[in-house]
mmCIF file of C-alpha atoms in Angstrom:
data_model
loop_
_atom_site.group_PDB
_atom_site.id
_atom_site.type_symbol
_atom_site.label_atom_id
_atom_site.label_comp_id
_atom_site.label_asym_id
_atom_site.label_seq_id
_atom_site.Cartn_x
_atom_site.Cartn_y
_atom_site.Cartn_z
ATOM 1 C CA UNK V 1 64.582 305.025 23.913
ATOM 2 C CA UNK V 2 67.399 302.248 23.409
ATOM 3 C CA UNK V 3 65.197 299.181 22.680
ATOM 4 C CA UNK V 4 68.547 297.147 23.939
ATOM 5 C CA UNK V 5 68.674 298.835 27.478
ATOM 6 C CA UNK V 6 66.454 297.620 30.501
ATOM 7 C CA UNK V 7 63.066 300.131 31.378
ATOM 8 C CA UNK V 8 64.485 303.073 33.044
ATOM 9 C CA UNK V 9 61.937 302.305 35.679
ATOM 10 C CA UNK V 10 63.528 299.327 36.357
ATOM 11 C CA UNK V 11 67.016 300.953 36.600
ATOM 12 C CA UNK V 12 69.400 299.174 39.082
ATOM 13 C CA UNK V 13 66.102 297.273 40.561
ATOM 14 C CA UNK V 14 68.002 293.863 41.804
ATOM 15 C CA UNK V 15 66.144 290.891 41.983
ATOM 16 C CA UNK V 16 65.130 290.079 45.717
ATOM 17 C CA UNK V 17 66.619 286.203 45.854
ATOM 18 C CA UNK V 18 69.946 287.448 44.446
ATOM 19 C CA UNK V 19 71.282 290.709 45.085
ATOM 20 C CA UNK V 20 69.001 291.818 47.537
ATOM 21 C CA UNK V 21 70.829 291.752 51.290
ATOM 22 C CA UNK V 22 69.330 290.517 54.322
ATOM 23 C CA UNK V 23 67.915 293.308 56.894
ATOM 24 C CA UNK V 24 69.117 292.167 60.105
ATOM 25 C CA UNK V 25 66.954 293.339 63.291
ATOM 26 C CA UNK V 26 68.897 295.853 65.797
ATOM 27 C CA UNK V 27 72.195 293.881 66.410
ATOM 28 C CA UNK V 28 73.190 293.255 70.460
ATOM 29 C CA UNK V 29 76.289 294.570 71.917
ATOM 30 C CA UNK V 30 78.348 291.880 70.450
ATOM 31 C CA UNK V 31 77.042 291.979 67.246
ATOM 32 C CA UNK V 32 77.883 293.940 64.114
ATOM 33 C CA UNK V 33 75.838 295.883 62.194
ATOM 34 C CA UNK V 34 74.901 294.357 58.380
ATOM 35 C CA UNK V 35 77.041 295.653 55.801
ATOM 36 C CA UNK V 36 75.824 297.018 52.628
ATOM 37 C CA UNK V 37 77.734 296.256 49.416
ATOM 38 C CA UNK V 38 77.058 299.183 46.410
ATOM 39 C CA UNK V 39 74.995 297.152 43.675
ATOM 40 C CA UNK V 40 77.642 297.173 41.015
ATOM 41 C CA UNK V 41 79.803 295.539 43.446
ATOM 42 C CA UNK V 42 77.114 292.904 44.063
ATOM 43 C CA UNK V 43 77.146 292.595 39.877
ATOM 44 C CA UNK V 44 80.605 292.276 39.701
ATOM 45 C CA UNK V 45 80.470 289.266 42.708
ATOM 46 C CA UNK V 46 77.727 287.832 40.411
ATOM 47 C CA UNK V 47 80.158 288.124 37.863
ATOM 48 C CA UNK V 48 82.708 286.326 39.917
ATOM 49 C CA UNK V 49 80.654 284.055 40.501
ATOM 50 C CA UNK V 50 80.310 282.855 37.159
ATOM 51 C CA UNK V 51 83.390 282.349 36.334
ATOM 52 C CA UNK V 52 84.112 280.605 39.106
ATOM 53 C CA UNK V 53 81.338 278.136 38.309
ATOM 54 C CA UNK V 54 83.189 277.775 34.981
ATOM 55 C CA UNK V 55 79.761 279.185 32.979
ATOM 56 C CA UNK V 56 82.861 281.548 30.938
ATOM 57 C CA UNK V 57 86.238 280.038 31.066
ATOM 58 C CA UNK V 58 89.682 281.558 30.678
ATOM 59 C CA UNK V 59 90.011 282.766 27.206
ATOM 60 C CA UNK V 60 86.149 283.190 26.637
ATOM 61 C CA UNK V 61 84.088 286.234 25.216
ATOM 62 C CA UNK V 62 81.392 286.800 28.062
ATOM 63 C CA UNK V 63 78.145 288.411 27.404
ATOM 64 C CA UNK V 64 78.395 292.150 26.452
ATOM 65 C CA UNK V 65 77.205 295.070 29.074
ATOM 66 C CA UNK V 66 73.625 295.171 27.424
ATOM 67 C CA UNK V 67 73.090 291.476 27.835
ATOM 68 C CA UNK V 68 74.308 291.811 31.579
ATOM 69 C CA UNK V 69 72.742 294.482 32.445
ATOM 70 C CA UNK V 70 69.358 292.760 31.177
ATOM 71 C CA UNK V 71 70.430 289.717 33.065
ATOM 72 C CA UNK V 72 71.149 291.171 36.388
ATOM 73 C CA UNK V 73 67.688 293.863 35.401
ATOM 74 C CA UNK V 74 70.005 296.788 36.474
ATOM 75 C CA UNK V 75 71.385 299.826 34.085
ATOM 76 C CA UNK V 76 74.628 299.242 31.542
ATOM 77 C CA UNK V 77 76.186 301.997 33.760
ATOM 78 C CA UNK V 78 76.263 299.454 37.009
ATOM 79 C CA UNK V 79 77.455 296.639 34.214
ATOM 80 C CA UNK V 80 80.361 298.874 33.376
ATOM 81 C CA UNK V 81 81.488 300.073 36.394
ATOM 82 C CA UNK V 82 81.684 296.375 38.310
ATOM 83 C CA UNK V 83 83.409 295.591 34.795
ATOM 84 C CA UNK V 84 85.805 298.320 35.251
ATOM 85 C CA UNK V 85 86.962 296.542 38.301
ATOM 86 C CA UNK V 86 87.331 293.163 37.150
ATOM 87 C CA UNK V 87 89.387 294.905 34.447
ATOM 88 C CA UNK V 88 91.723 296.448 36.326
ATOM 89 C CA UNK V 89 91.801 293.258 38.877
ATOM 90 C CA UNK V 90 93.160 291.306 35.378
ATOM 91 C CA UNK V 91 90.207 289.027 36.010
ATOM 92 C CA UNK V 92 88.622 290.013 32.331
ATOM 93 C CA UNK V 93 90.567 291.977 29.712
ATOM 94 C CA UNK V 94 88.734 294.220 27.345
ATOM 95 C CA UNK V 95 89.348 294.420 23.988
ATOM 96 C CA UNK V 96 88.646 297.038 21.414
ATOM 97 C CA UNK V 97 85.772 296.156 19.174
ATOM 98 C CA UNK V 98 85.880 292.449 20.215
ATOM 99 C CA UNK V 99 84.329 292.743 24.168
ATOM 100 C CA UNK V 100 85.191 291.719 27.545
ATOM 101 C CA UNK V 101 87.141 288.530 27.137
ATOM 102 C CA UNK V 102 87.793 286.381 30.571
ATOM 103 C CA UNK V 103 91.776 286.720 31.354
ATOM 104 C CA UNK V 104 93.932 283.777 30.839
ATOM 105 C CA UNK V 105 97.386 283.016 31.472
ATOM 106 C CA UNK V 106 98.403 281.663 28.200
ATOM 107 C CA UNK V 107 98.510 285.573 26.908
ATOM 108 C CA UNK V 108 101.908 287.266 26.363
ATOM 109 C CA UNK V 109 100.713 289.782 28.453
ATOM 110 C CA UNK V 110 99.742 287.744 31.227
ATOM 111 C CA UNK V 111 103.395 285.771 31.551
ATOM 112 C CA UNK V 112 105.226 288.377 33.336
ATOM 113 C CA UNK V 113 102.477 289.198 35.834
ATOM 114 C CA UNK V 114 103.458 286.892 38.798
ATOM 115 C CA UNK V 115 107.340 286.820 37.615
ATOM 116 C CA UNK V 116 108.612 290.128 39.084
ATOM 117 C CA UNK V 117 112.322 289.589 38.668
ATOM 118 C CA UNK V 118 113.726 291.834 35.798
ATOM 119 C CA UNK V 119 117.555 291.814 34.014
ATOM 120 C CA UNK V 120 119.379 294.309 35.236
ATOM 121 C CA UNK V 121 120.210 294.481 31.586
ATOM 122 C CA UNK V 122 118.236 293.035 28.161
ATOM 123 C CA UNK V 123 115.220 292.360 27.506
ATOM 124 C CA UNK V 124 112.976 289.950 29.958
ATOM 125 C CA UNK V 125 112.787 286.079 29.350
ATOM 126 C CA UNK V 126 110.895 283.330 30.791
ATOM 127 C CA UNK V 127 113.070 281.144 33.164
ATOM 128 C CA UNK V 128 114.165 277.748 32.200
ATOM 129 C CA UNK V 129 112.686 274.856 35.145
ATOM 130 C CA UNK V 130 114.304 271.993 36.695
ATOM 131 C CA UNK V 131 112.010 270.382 38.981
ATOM 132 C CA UNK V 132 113.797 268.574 41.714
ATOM 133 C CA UNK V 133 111.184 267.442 43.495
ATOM 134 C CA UNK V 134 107.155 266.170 43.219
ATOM 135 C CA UNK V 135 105.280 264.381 46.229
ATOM 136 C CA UNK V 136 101.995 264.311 48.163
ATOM 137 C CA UNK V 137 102.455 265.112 51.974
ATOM 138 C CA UNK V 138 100.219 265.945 54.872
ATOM 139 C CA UNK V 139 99.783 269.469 55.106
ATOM 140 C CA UNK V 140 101.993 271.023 58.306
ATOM 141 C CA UNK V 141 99.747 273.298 60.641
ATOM 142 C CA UNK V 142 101.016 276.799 58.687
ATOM 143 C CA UNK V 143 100.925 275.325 55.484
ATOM 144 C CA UNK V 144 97.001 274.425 56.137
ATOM 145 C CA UNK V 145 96.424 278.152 57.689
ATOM 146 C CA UNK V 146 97.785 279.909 54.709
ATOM 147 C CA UNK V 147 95.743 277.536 52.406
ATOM 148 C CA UNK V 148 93.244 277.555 54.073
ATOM 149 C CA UNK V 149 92.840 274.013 54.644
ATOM 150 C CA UNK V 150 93.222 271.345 57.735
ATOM 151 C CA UNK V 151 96.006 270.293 59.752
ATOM 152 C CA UNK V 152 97.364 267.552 57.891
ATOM 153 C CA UNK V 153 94.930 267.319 54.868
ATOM 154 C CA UNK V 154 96.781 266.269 51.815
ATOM 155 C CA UNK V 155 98.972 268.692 49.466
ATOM 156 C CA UNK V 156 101.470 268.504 46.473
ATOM 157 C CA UNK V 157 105.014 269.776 47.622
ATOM 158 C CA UNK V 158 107.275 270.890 44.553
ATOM 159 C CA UNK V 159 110.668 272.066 45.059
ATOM 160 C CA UNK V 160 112.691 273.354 41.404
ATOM 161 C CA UNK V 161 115.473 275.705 40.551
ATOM 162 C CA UNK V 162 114.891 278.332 37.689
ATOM 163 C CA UNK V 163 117.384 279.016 35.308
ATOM 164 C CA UNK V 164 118.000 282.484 33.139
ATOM 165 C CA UNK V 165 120.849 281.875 30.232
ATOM 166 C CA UNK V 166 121.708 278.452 32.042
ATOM 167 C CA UNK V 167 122.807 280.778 35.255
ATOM 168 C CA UNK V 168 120.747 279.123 37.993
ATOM 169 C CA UNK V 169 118.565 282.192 39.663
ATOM 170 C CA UNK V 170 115.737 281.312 41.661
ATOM 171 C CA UNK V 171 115.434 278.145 44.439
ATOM 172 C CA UNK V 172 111.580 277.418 44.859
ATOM 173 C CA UNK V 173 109.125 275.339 46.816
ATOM 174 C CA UNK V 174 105.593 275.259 46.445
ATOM 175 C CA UNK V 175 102.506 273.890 48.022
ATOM 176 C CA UNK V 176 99.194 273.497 46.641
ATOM 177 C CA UNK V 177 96.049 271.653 47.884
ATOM 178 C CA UNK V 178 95.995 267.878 47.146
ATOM 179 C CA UNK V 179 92.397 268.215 46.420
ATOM 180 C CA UNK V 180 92.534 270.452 43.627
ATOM 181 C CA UNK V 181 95.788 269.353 42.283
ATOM 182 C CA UNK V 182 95.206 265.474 42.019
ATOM 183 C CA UNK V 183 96.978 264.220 39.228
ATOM 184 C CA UNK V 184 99.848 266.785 39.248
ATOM 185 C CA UNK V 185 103.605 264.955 38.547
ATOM 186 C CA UNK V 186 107.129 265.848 37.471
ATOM 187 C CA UNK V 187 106.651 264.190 34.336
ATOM 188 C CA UNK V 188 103.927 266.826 33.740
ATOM 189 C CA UNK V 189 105.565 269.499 34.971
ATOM 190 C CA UNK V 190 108.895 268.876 32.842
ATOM 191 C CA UNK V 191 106.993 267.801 29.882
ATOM 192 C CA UNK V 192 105.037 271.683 29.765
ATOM 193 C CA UNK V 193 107.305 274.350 28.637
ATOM 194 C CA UNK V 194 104.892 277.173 29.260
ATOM 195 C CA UNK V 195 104.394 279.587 32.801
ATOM 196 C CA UNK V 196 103.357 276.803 35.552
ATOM 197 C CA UNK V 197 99.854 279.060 36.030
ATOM 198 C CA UNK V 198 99.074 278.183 32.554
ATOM 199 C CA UNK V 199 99.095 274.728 32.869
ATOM 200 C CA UNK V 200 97.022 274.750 36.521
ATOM 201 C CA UNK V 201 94.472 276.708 34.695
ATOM 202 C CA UNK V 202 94.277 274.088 31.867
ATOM 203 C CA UNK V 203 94.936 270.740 33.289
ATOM 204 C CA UNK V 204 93.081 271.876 36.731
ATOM 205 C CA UNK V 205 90.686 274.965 36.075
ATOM 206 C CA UNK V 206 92.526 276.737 38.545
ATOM 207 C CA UNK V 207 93.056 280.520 37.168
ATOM 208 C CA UNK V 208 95.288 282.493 39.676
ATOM 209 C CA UNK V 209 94.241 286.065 39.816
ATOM 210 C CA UNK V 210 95.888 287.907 42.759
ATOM 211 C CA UNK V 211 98.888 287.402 45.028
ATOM 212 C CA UNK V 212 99.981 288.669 48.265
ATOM 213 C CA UNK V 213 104.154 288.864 48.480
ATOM 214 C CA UNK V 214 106.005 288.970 51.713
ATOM 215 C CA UNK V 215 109.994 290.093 50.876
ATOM 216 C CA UNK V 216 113.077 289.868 53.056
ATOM 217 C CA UNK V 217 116.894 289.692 52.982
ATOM 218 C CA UNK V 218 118.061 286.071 53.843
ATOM 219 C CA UNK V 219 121.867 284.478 53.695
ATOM 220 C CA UNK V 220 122.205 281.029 51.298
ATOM 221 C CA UNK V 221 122.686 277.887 53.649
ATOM 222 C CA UNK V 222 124.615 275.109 52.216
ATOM 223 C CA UNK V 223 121.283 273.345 50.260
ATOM 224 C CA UNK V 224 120.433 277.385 48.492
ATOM 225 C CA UNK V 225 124.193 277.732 47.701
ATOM 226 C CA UNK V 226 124.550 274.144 46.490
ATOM 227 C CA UNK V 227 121.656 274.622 43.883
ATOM 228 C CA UNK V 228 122.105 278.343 43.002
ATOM 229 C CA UNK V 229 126.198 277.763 42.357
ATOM 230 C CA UNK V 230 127.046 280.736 45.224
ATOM 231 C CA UNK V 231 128.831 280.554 48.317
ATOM 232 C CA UNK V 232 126.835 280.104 51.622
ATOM 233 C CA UNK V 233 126.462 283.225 53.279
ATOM 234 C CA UNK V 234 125.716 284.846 49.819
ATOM 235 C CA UNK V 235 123.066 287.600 50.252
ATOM 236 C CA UNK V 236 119.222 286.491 48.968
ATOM 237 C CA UNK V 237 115.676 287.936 48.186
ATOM 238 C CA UNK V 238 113.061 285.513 49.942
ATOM 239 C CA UNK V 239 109.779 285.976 48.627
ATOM 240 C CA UNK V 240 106.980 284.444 49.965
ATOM 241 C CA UNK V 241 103.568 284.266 48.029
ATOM 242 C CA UNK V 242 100.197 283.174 48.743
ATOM 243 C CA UNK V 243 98.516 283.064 45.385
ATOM 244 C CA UNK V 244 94.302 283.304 45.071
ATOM 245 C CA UNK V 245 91.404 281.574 42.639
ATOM 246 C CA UNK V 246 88.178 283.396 42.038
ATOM 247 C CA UNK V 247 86.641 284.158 45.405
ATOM 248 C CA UNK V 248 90.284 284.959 46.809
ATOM 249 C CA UNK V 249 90.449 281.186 47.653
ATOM 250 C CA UNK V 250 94.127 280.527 48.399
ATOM 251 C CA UNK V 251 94.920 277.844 46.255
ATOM 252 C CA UNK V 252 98.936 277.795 46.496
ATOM 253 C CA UNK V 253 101.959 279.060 48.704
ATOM 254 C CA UNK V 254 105.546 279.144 47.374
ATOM 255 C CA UNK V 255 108.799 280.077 48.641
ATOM 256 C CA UNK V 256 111.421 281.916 46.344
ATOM 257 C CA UNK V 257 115.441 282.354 47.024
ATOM 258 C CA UNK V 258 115.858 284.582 44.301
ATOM 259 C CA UNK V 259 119.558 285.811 43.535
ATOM 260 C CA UNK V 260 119.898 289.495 42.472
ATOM 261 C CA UNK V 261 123.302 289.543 41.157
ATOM 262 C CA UNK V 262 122.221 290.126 37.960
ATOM 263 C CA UNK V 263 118.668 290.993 38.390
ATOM 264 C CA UNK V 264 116.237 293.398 41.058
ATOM 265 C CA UNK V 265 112.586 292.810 42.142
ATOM 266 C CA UNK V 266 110.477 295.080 39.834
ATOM 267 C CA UNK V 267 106.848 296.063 41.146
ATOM 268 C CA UNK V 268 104.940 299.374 40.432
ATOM 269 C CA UNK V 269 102.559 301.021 42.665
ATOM 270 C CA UNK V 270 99.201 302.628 41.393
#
């Protein structure tokens, strides 16, 4: 027997005050029954947990399967497959010989993952940024409801145009909670060169790590036009993102005009 590995007779036992759910008595009519979560899917919220706690932060080597699955007294197997997840969820990113490091946005790799548009031609490049715009506002009613926040609690409203070549491409605004943001300016926004993710997750411990898109077809009024150097009525991708922390807290909404004269919307499927 494995000296590392937990007692086989102890296999995926969970410890009763953390993984253990709740029996619920015989629900009424208008109540639903408990749900039951497979235990490597209570691991990998553990897991989640963690790192939203900050215990491993972005960048970090977390403890390997053996020592997890010793922690959480359940088998490497369980470890490996709530791992597996996380994995393909670019939460952690495993590397060969080296372990399960946590994801961060300052990898090469990582750059491109929220920046979909793609040359029609040539090799992809990261946008130049003008930021146009920085202030604190109350947040309107469906800015707070896709945030997640109240009617009129405080966020940080950033409008900026994104350049590829010096050819103007993408109008954007952006919302994020005051709360979590404090601090944010244009002089810090125009002073970091890198993807703006990377700089939430290291000035503000925010690490984005999934997105939902909305896309449609829109015509450029006079402001879009003005900014993007087209004529109004000019044909436009809108893309509309709510992007989510650890514990798929929304944590920011933006608005993109994106002009596809010269470049398409590139997603794949899996």
């Amino acid at each position: 027997m494995n000296p590392d590995l937990p007692n086989p007779s102890a296999t995926d036992q969970v410890s009763q005050t953390t993984l253990t759910p709740t029996v619920a008595h015989a629900p009424s009519p208008n109540q639903s029954a408990p749900t039951f979560s497979p235990l490597y899917q209570q691991i990998k919220s553990l897991i989640t947990q963690s790192l939203q706690s900050g215990e491993w932060k972005p960048g970090e080597l977390i403890p390997s399967e053996v020592e997890l699955a010793v922690r959480f007294k359940v088998s490497q197997g369980t470890v490996r497959k709530a791992i597996d997840e996380l994995s393909a969820e670019n939460v952690v990113v495993r590397r060969q010989g080296k372990g399960t490091f946590v994801a961060t946005h300052h990898e090469a790799r990582a750059q491109f993952r929220f920046l979909r548009l793609k040359p029609n031609e040539g090799v992809q490049q990261y946008p130049s940024n003008r930021i146009l715009e920085v202030k604190r506002i109350r947040a309107p009613a469906e800015i707070a409801k896709l945030l997640d926040i109240k009617v009129a609690d405080s966020v940080i409203f950033i409008r900026r145009v994104q350049s590829f070549d010096g050819v103007p491409t993408i109008l954007e605004e952006l919302w994020l909670p005051g709360a979590i943001f404090k601090g944010l300016t244009a002089e810090l926004l125009n002073e970091y060169k890198g993807p703006m993710y990377a700089l939430f997750e290291t000035e503000f411990g925010t690490h984005m790590i999934r997105a939902s898109e909305q896309l449609r077809s829109v015509a450029a009024d006079q402001a879009a036009a003005d900014l993007l150097k087209i004529d109004v009525g000019a044909p436009l991708l809108n893309v509309e993102r709510v992007s989510y922390t650890y514990g798929d807290k929304p944590v920011e909404f933006r608005r993109g005009l994106y002009l596809t004269l010269n470049h398409h919307y590139h997603n794949e499927l899996s």
